[in-house]
Short mmCIF file of C-alpha atoms and ligand atoms in Angstrom, two decimals:
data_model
loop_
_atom_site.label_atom_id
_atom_site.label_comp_id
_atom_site.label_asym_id
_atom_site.label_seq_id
_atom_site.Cartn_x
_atom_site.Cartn_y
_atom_site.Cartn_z
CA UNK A 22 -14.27 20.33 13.96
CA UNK A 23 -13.83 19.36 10.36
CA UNK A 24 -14.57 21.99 7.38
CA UNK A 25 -16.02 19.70 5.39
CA UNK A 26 -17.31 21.31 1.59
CA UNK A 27 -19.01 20.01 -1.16
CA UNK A 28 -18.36 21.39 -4.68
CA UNK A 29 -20.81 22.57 -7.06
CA UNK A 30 -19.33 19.86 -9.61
CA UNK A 31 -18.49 17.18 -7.58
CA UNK A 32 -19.59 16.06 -3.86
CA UNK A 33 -16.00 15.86 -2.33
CA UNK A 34 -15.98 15.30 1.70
CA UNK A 35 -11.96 16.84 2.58
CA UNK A 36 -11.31 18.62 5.48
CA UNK A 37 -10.21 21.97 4.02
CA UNK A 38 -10.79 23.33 0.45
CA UNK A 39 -8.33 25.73 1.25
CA UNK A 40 -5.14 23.30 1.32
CA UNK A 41 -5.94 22.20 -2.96
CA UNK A 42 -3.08 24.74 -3.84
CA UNK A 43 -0.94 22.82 -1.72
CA UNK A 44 -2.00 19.15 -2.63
CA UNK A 45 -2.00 20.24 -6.27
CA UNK A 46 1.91 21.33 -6.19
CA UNK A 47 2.29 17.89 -4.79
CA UNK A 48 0.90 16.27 -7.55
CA UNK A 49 2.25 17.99 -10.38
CA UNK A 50 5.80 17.22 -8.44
CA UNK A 51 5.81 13.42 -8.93
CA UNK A 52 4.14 13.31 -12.44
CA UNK A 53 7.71 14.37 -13.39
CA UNK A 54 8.66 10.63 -11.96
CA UNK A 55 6.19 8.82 -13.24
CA UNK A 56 7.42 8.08 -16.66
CA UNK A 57 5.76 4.86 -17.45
CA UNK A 58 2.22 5.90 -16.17
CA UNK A 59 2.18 8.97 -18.17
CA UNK A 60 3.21 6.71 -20.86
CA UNK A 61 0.13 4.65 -20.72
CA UNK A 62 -1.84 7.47 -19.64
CA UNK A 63 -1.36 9.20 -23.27
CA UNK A 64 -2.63 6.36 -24.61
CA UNK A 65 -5.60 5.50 -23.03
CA UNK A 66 -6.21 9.56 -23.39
CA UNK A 67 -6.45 9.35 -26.85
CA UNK A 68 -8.38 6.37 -26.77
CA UNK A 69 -10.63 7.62 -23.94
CA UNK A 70 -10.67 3.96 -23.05
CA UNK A 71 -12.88 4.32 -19.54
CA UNK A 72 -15.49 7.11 -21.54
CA UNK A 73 -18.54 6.43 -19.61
CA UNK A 74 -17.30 4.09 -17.34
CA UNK A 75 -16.98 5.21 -13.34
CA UNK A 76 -14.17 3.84 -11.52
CA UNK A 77 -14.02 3.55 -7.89
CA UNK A 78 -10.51 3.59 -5.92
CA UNK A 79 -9.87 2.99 -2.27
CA UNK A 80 -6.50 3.47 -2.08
CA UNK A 81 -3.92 5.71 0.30
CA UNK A 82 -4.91 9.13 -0.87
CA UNK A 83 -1.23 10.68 -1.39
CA UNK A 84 0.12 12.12 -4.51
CA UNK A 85 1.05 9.35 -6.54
CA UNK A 86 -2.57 7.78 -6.21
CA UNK A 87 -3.88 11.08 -6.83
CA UNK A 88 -1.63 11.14 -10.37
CA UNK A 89 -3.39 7.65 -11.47
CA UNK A 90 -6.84 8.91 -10.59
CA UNK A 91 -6.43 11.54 -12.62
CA UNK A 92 -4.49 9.71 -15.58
CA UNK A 93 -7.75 7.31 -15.26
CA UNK A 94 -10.04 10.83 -15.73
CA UNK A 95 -8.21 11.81 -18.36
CA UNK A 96 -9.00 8.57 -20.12
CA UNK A 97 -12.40 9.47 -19.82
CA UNK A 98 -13.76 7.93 -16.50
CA UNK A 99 -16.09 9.16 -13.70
CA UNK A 100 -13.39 8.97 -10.94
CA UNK A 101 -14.26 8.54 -7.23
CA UNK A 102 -12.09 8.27 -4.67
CA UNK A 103 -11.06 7.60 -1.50
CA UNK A 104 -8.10 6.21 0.93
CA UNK A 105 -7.36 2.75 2.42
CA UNK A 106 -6.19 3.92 5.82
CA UNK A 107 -7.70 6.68 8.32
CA UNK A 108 -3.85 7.98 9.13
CA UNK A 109 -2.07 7.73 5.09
CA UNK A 110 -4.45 10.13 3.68
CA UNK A 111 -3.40 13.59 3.09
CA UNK A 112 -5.71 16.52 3.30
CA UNK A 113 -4.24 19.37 1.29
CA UNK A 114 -3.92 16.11 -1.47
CA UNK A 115 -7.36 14.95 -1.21
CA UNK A 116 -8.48 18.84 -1.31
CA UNK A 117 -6.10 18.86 -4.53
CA UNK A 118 -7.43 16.09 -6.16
CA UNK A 119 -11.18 17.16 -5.54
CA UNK A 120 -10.47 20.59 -7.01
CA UNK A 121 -9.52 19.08 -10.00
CA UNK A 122 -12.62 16.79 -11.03
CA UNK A 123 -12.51 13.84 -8.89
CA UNK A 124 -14.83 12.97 -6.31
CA UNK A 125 -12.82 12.35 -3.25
CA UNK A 126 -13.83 11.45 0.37
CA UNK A 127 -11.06 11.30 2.54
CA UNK A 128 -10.33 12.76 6.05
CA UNK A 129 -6.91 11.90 7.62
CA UNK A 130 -7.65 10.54 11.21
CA UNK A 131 -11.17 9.96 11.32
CA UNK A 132 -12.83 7.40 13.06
CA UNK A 133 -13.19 3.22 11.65
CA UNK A 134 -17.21 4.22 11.26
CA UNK A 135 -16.37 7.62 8.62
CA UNK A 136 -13.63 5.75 6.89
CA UNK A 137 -16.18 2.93 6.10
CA UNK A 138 -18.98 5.34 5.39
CA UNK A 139 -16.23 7.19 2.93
CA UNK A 140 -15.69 3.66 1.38
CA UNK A 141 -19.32 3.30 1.05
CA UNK A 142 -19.58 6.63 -0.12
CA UNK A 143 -17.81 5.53 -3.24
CA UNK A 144 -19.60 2.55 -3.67
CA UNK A 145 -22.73 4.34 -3.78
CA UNK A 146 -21.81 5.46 -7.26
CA UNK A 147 -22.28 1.91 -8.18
CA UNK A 148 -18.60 2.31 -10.42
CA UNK A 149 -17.68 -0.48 -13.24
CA UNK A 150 -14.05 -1.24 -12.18
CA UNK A 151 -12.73 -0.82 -8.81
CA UNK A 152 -8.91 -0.40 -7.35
CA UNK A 153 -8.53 -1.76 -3.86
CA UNK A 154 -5.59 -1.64 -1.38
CA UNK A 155 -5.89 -3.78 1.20
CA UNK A 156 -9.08 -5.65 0.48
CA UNK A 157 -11.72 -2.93 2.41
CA UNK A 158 -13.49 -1.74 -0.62
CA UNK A 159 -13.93 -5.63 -2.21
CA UNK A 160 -15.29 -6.33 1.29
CA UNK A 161 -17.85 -3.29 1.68
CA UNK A 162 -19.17 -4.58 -1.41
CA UNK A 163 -19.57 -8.17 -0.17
CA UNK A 164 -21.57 -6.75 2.80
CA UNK A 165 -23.96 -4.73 0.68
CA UNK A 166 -27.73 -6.25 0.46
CA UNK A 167 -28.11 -9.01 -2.76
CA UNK A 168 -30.86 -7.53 -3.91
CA UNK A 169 -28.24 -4.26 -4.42
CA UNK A 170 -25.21 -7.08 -5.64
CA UNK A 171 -27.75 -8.24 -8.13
CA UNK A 172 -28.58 -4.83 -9.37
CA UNK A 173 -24.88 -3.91 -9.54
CA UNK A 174 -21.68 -5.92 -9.88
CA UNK A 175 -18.72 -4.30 -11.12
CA UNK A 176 -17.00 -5.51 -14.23
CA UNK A 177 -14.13 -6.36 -11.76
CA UNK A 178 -11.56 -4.75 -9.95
CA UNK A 179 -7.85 -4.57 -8.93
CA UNK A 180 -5.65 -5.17 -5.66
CA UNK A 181 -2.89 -3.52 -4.76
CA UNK A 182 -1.25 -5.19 -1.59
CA UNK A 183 0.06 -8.75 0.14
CA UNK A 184 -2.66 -8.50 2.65
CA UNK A 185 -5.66 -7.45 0.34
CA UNK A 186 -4.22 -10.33 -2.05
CA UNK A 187 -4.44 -12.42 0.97
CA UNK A 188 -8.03 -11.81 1.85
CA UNK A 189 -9.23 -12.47 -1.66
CA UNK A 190 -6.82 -16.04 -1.52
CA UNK A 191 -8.81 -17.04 2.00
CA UNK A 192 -12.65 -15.91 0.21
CA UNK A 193 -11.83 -17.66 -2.96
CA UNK A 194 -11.16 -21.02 -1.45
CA UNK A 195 -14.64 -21.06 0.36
CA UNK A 196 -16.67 -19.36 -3.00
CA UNK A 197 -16.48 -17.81 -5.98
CA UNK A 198 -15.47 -13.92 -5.86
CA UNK A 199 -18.57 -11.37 -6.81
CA UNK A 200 -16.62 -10.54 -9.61
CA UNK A 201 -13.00 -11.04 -11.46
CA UNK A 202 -10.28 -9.25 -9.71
CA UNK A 203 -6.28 -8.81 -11.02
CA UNK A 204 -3.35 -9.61 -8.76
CA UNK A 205 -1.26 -6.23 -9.38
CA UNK A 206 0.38 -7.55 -6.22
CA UNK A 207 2.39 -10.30 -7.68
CA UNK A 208 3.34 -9.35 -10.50
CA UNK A 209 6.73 -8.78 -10.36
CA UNK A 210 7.14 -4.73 -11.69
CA UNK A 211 5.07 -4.56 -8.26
CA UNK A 212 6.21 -6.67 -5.33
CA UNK A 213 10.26 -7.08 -6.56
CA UNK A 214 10.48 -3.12 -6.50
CA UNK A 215 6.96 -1.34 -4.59
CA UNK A 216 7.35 -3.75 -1.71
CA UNK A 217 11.37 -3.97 -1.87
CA UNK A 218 12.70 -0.93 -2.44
CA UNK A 219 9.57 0.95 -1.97
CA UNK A 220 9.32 0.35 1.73
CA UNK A 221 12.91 -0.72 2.14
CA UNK A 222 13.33 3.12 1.83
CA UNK A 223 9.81 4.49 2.67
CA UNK A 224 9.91 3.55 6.25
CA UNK A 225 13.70 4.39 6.86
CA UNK A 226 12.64 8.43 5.58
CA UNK A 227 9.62 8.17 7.76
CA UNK A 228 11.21 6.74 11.12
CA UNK A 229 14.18 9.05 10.52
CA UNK A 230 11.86 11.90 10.07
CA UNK A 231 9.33 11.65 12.59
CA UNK A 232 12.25 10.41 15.40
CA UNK A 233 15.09 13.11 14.67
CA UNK A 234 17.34 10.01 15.87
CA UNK A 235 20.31 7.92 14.20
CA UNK A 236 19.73 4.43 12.71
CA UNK A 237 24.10 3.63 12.53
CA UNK A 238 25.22 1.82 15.50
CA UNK A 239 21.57 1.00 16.59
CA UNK A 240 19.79 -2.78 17.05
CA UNK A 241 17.17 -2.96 14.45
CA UNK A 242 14.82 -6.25 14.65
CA UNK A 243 12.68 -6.40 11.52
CA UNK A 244 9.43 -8.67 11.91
CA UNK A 245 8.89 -10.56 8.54
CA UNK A 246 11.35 -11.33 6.18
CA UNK A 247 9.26 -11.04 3.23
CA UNK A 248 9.08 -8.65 0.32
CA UNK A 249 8.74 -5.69 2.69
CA UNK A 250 10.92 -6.93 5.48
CA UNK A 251 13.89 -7.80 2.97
CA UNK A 252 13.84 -4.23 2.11
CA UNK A 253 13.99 -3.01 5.39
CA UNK A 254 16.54 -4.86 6.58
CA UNK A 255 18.36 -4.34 3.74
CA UNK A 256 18.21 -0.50 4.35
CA UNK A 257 18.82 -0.45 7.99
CA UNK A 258 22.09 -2.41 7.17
CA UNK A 259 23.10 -0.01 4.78
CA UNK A 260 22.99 3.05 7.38
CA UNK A 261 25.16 0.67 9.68
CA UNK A 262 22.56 -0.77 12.32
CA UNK A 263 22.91 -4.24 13.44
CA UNK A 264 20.11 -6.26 12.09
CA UNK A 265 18.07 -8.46 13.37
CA UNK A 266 14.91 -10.72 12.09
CA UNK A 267 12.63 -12.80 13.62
CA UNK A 268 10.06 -15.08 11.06
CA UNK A 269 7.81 -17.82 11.63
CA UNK A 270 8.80 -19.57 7.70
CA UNK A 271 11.93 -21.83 8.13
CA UNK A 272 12.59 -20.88 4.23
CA UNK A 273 12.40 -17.30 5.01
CA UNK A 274 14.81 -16.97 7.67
CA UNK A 275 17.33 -19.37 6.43
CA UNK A 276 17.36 -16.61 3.32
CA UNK A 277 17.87 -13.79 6.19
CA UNK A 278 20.73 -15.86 7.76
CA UNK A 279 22.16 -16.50 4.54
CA UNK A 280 21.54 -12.67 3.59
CA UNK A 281 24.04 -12.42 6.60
CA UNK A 282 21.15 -11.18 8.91
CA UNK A 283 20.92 -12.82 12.87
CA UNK A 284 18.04 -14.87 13.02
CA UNK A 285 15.78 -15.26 16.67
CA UNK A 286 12.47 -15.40 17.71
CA UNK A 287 10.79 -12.10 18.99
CA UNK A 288 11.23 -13.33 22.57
CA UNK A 289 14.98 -13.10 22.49
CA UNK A 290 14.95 -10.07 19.69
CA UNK A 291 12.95 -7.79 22.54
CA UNK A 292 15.29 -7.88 24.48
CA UNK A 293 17.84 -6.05 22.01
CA UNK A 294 16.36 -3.96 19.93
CA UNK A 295 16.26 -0.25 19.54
CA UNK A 296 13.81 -0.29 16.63
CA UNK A 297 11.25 -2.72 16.03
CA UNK A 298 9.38 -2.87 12.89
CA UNK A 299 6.70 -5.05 11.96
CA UNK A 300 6.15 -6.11 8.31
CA UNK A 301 4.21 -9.66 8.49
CA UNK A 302 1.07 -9.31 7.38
CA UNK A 303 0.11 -11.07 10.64
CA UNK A 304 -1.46 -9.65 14.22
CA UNK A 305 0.12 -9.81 17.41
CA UNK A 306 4.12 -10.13 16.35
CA UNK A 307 4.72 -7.81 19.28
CA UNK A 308 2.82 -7.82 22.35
CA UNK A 309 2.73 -8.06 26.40
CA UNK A 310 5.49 -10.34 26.59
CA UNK A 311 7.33 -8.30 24.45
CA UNK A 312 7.55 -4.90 25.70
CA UNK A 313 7.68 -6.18 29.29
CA UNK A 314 11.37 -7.16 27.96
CA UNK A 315 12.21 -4.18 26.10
CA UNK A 316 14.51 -1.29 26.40
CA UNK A 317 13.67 2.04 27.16
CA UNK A 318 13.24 4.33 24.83
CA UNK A 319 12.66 1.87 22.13
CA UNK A 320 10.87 2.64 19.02
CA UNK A 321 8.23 0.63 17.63
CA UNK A 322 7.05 0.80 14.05
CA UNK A 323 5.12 -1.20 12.03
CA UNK A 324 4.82 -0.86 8.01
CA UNK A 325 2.25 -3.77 7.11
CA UNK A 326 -0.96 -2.94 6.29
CA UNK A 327 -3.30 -2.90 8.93
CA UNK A 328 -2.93 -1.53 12.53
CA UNK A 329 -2.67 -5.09 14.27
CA UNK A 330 0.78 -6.24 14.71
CA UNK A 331 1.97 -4.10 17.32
CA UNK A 332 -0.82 -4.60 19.89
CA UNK A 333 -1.53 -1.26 20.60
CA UNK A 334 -4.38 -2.33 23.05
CA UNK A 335 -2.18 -4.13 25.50
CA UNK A 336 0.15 -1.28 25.33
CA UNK A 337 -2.00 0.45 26.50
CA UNK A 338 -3.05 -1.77 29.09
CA UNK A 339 0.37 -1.94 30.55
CA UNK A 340 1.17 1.66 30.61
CA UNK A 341 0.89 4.03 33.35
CA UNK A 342 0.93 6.73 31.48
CA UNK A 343 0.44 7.56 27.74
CA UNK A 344 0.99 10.76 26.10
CA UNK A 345 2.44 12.28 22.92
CA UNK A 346 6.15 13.39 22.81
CA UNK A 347 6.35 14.58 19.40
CA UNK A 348 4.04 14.72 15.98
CA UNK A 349 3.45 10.84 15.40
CA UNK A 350 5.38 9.52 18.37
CA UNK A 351 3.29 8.57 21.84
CA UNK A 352 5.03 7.75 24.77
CA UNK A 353 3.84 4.54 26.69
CA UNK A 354 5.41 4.57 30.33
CA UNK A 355 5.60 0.95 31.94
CA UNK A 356 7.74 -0.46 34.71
CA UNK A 357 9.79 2.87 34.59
CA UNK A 358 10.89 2.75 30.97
CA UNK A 359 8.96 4.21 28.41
CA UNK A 360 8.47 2.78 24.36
CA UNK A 361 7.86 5.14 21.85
CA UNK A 362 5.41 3.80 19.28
CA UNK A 363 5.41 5.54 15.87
CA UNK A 364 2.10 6.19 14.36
CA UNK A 365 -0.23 4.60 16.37
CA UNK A 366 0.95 1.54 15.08
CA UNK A 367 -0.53 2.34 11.45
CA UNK A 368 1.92 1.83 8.60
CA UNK A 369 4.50 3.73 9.08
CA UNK A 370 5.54 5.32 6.12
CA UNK A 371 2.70 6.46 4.81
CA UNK A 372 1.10 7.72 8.10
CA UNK A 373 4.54 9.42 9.37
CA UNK A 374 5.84 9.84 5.80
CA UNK A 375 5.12 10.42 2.02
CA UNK A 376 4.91 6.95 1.30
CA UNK A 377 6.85 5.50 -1.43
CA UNK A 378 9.24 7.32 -4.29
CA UNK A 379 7.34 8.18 -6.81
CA UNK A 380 9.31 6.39 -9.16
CA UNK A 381 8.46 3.07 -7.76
CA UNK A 382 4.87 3.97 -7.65
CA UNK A 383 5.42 4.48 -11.47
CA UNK A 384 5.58 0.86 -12.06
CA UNK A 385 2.92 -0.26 -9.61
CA UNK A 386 0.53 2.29 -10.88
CA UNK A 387 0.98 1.26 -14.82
CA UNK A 388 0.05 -1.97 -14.08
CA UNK A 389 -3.27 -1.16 -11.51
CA UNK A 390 -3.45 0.88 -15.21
CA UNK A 391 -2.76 -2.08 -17.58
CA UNK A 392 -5.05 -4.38 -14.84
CA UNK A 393 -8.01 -2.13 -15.41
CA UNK A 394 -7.61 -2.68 -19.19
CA UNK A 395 -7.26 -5.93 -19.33
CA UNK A 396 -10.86 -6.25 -17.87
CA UNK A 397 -12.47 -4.24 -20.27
CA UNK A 398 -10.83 -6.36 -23.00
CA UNK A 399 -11.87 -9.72 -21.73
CA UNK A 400 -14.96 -8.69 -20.01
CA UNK A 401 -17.75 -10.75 -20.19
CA UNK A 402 -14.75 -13.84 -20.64
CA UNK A 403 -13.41 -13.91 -16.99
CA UNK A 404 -14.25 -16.09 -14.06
CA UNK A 405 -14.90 -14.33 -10.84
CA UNK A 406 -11.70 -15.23 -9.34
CA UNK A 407 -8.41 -13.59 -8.83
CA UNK A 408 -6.40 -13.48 -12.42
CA UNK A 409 -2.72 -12.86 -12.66
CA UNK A 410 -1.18 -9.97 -14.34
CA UNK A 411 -0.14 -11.82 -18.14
CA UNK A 412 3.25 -11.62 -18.47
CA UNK A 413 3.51 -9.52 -21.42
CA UNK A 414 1.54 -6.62 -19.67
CA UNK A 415 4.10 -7.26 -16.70
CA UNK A 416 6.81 -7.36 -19.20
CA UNK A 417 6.06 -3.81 -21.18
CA UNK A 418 6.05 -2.00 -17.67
CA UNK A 419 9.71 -2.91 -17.25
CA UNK A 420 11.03 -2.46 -20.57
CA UNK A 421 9.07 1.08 -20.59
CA UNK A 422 10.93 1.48 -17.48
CA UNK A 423 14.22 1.00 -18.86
CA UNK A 424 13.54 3.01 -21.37
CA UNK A 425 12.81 6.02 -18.63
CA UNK A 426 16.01 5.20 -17.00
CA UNK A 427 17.92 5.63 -20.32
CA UNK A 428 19.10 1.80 -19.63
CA UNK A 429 19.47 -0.56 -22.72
CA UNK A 430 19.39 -4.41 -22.46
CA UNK A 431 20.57 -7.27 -25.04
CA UNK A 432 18.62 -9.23 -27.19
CA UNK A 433 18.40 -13.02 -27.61
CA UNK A 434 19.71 -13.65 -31.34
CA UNK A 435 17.74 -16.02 -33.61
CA UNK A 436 20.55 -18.83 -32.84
CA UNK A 437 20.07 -18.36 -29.23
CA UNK A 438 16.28 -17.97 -29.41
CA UNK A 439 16.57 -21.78 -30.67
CA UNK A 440 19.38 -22.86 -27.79
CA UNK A 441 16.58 -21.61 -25.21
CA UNK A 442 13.53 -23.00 -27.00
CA UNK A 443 11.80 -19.49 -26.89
P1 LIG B 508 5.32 -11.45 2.42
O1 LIG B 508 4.28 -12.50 2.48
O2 LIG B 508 6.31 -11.43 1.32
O3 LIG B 508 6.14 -11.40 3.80
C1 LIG B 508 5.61 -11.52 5.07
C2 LIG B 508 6.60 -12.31 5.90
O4 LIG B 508 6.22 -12.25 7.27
C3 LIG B 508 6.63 -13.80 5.51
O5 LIG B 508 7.96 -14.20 5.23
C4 LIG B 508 6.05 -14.51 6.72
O6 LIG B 508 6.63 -15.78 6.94
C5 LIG B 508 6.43 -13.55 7.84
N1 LIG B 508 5.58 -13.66 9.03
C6 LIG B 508 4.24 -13.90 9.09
N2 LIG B 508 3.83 -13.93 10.37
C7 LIG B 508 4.93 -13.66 11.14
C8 LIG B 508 5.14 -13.55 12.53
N3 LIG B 508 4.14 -13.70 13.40
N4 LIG B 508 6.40 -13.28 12.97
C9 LIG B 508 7.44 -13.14 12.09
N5 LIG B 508 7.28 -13.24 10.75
C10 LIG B 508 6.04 -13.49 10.28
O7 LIG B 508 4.50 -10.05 2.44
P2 LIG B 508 5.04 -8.59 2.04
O8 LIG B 508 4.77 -8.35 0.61
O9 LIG B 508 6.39 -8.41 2.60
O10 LIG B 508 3.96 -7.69 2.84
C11 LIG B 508 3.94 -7.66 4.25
C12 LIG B 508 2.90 -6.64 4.71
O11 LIG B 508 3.27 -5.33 4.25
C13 LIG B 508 1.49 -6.87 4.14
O12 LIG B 508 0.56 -6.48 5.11
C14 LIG B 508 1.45 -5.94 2.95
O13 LIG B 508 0.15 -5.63 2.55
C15 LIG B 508 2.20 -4.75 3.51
N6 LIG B 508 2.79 -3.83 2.55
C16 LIG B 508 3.12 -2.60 3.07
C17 LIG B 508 3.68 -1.66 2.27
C18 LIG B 508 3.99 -0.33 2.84
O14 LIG B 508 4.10 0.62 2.06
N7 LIG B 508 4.15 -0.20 4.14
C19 LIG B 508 3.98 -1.92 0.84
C20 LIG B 508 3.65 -3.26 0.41
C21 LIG B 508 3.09 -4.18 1.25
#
């Protein structure tokens, strides 16, 4: 049974108050990492830019999520939170975060209907900006009454991922969106290094981890050769598996052949591999066909967002008999072999793992930052439809980031400033 407590300040559902000491360490760890988003935090501090605005977040409730909710306090917002995905959040962070001013509600494991009623939880505070990852909080909004949409609509929000980027793409080309959202997704501080390196080494620490087993030597198919998928291959090269990548996009998976990587579909790849992982964005990539084919013993991991592209429900169908052989792993037995999925088949490193460095999260987090302030400046002006992240916003996140890193660049002199027509 959950301990569930509510604080005299704030109405936080976690499971134990008891773990804050814990999920406060945690925090405090990767502000040393986050360079950039202290940075901007300073200054929005001293310009208490969000006073008397609330801010609602559904986003994975780890540490570095927990740092930007309370950078976004600090600027002077009403801050309530809570994660994107049943399996990512962490308790002793959530109990962290509550103990020090935010509203949080976030349980790891619970069931779809308390993760939505967490998410509605945190719309009930009717905030001004939101940050969504993954598209769930955007949607709970959609499905609140009019009469309530009329009464309340949010000066606009921001989105974190591919797939929540992707939902808002699909609802935009049938109507307008309730309100003005920012792509933090695409612009390129995020996707060229979160998605990239971020889960190019996320998912490696959490598959090593969780499976105690070693990646050199071994067949690795990667689903998707995308962002994510680039990164993971990438990574699983480096330790010395042989690499394999199935796609559906002819441009993609010339790139992955040209990147050196053998190209099939997944009915040839199941065959071969000894660790699958998904990163599509898509349902289904690996199914009945599929593990009827595979080895035993095979792992199976997926990092996109949402629990569908391993389907876990024909797995299950298949199986004899289903039980769990370590923390995150469950064996599925069929036709005397048995495949180990990791996770349930949530995303992988932040249900089995910590989720990304925190100095990745740096860059990703300034500009969910640098998105919410570009609202405030321009609201009233914006459409209710998704809006880049301007280039110069995009462009002060990486040259902050340099500066971090200690790394000068060159400069374009006045003669070549002409030659380039800049
Ligand atoms: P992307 O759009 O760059 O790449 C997806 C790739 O998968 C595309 O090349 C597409 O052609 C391919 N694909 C689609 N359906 C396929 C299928 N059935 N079989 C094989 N390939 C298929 O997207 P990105 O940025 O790589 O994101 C992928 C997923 O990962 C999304 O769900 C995103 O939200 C999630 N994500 C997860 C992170 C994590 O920490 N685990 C971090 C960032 C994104």
């Amino acid at each position: 049974m959950y301990i569930y407590f509510l604080e005299v300040l704030n109405l936080s559902i976690v499971k134990d108050s008891l773990l804050a000491h814990n999920g406060r360490l945690k925090i405090k760890w990767v502000q040393d990492y986050m360079p950039v988003l202290t940075k901007i935090g300073d200054e929005f501090a001293k310009s208490q830019i969000f006073a008397g605005l609330k801010i609602g977040m559904s986003i994975h409730m780890e540490a570095k999520t927990a740092y930007l909710a309370l950078m976004l306090k600090g600027a002077g917002a009403e801050v309530y939170a809570t994660g994107c995905n049943p399996l990512s959040t962490q308790d002793d962070v959530a109990a962290g975060l509550a103990s020090m001013g935010v509203n949080v509600y976030a349980i790891r494991g619970v069931d779809n209907d308390e993760y939505f009623s967490h998410i509605k939880k945190v719309l009930s505070h009717e905030p001004d900006l939101l940050i969504d990852d993954g598209g769930d909080l955007y949607k709970a909004y959609s499905e609140l009454s009019p009469e309530i949409r009329e009464k309340w609509r949010p000066i606009g929000g921001c989105e974190e991922t591919t797939t929540g980027i992707n939902r808002l793409k699909m609802l935009q080309r049938e109507a307008p969106l309730h309100f003005p959202m920012m792509n933090v997704n695409d612009a390129p501080c995020k996707h060229f290094y979160d998605n990239v390196y971020g889960t190019g080494q996320s998912v490696w620490t959490a598959i090593m981890d969780t499976t105690n087993t070693l990646v050199a030597g071994k067949t690795v198919v990667v689903a998707g050769y995308g962002y994510c998928g680039s990164g993971v291959a990438m990574r699983a090269r480096g330790m010395g598996a042989r690499v394999i990548v199935t796609e559906i996009d002819p441009v993609k998976a010339l790139e992955a052949s040209l990147d050196g990587f053998e190209v099939m579909p997944m009915d040839d790849a199941a065959y071969l591999g000894d660790y699958f992982v998904t990163v599509t964005g898509c349902k289904n990539v690996i199914r009945r066909r599929h593990f009827n084919c595979m080895k035993d013993n095979a792992f199976l991991a997926n990092a996109g967002h949402f629990d569908v592209e391993i389907n876990v429900k024909e797995l299950g169908v298949i199986s004899s008999d289903i039980k769990a052989r370590r923390d995150n792993i469950t064996g599925y037995t069929t036709n005397n072999k048995t495949l180990n999925l990791l996770a349930s088949g949530r995303l992988v490193n932040l249900a089995a793992g910590q989720g990304h460095p925190a100095e990745i999260m740096d860059m990703s987090f300034a500009l969910q930052a640098m998105g919410l302030k570009y609202l405030l400046d321009h609201k009233g002006q914006l459409e209710d439809k998704l809006y880049e992240i301007p280039e110069e916003v995009n462009e002060r996140v990486a040259r902050l980031k340099l500066e971090a890193m200690g790394i000068k660049i060159d400069t374009l002199t006045e003669e070549q400033r002409e030659y380039l027509g800049r």
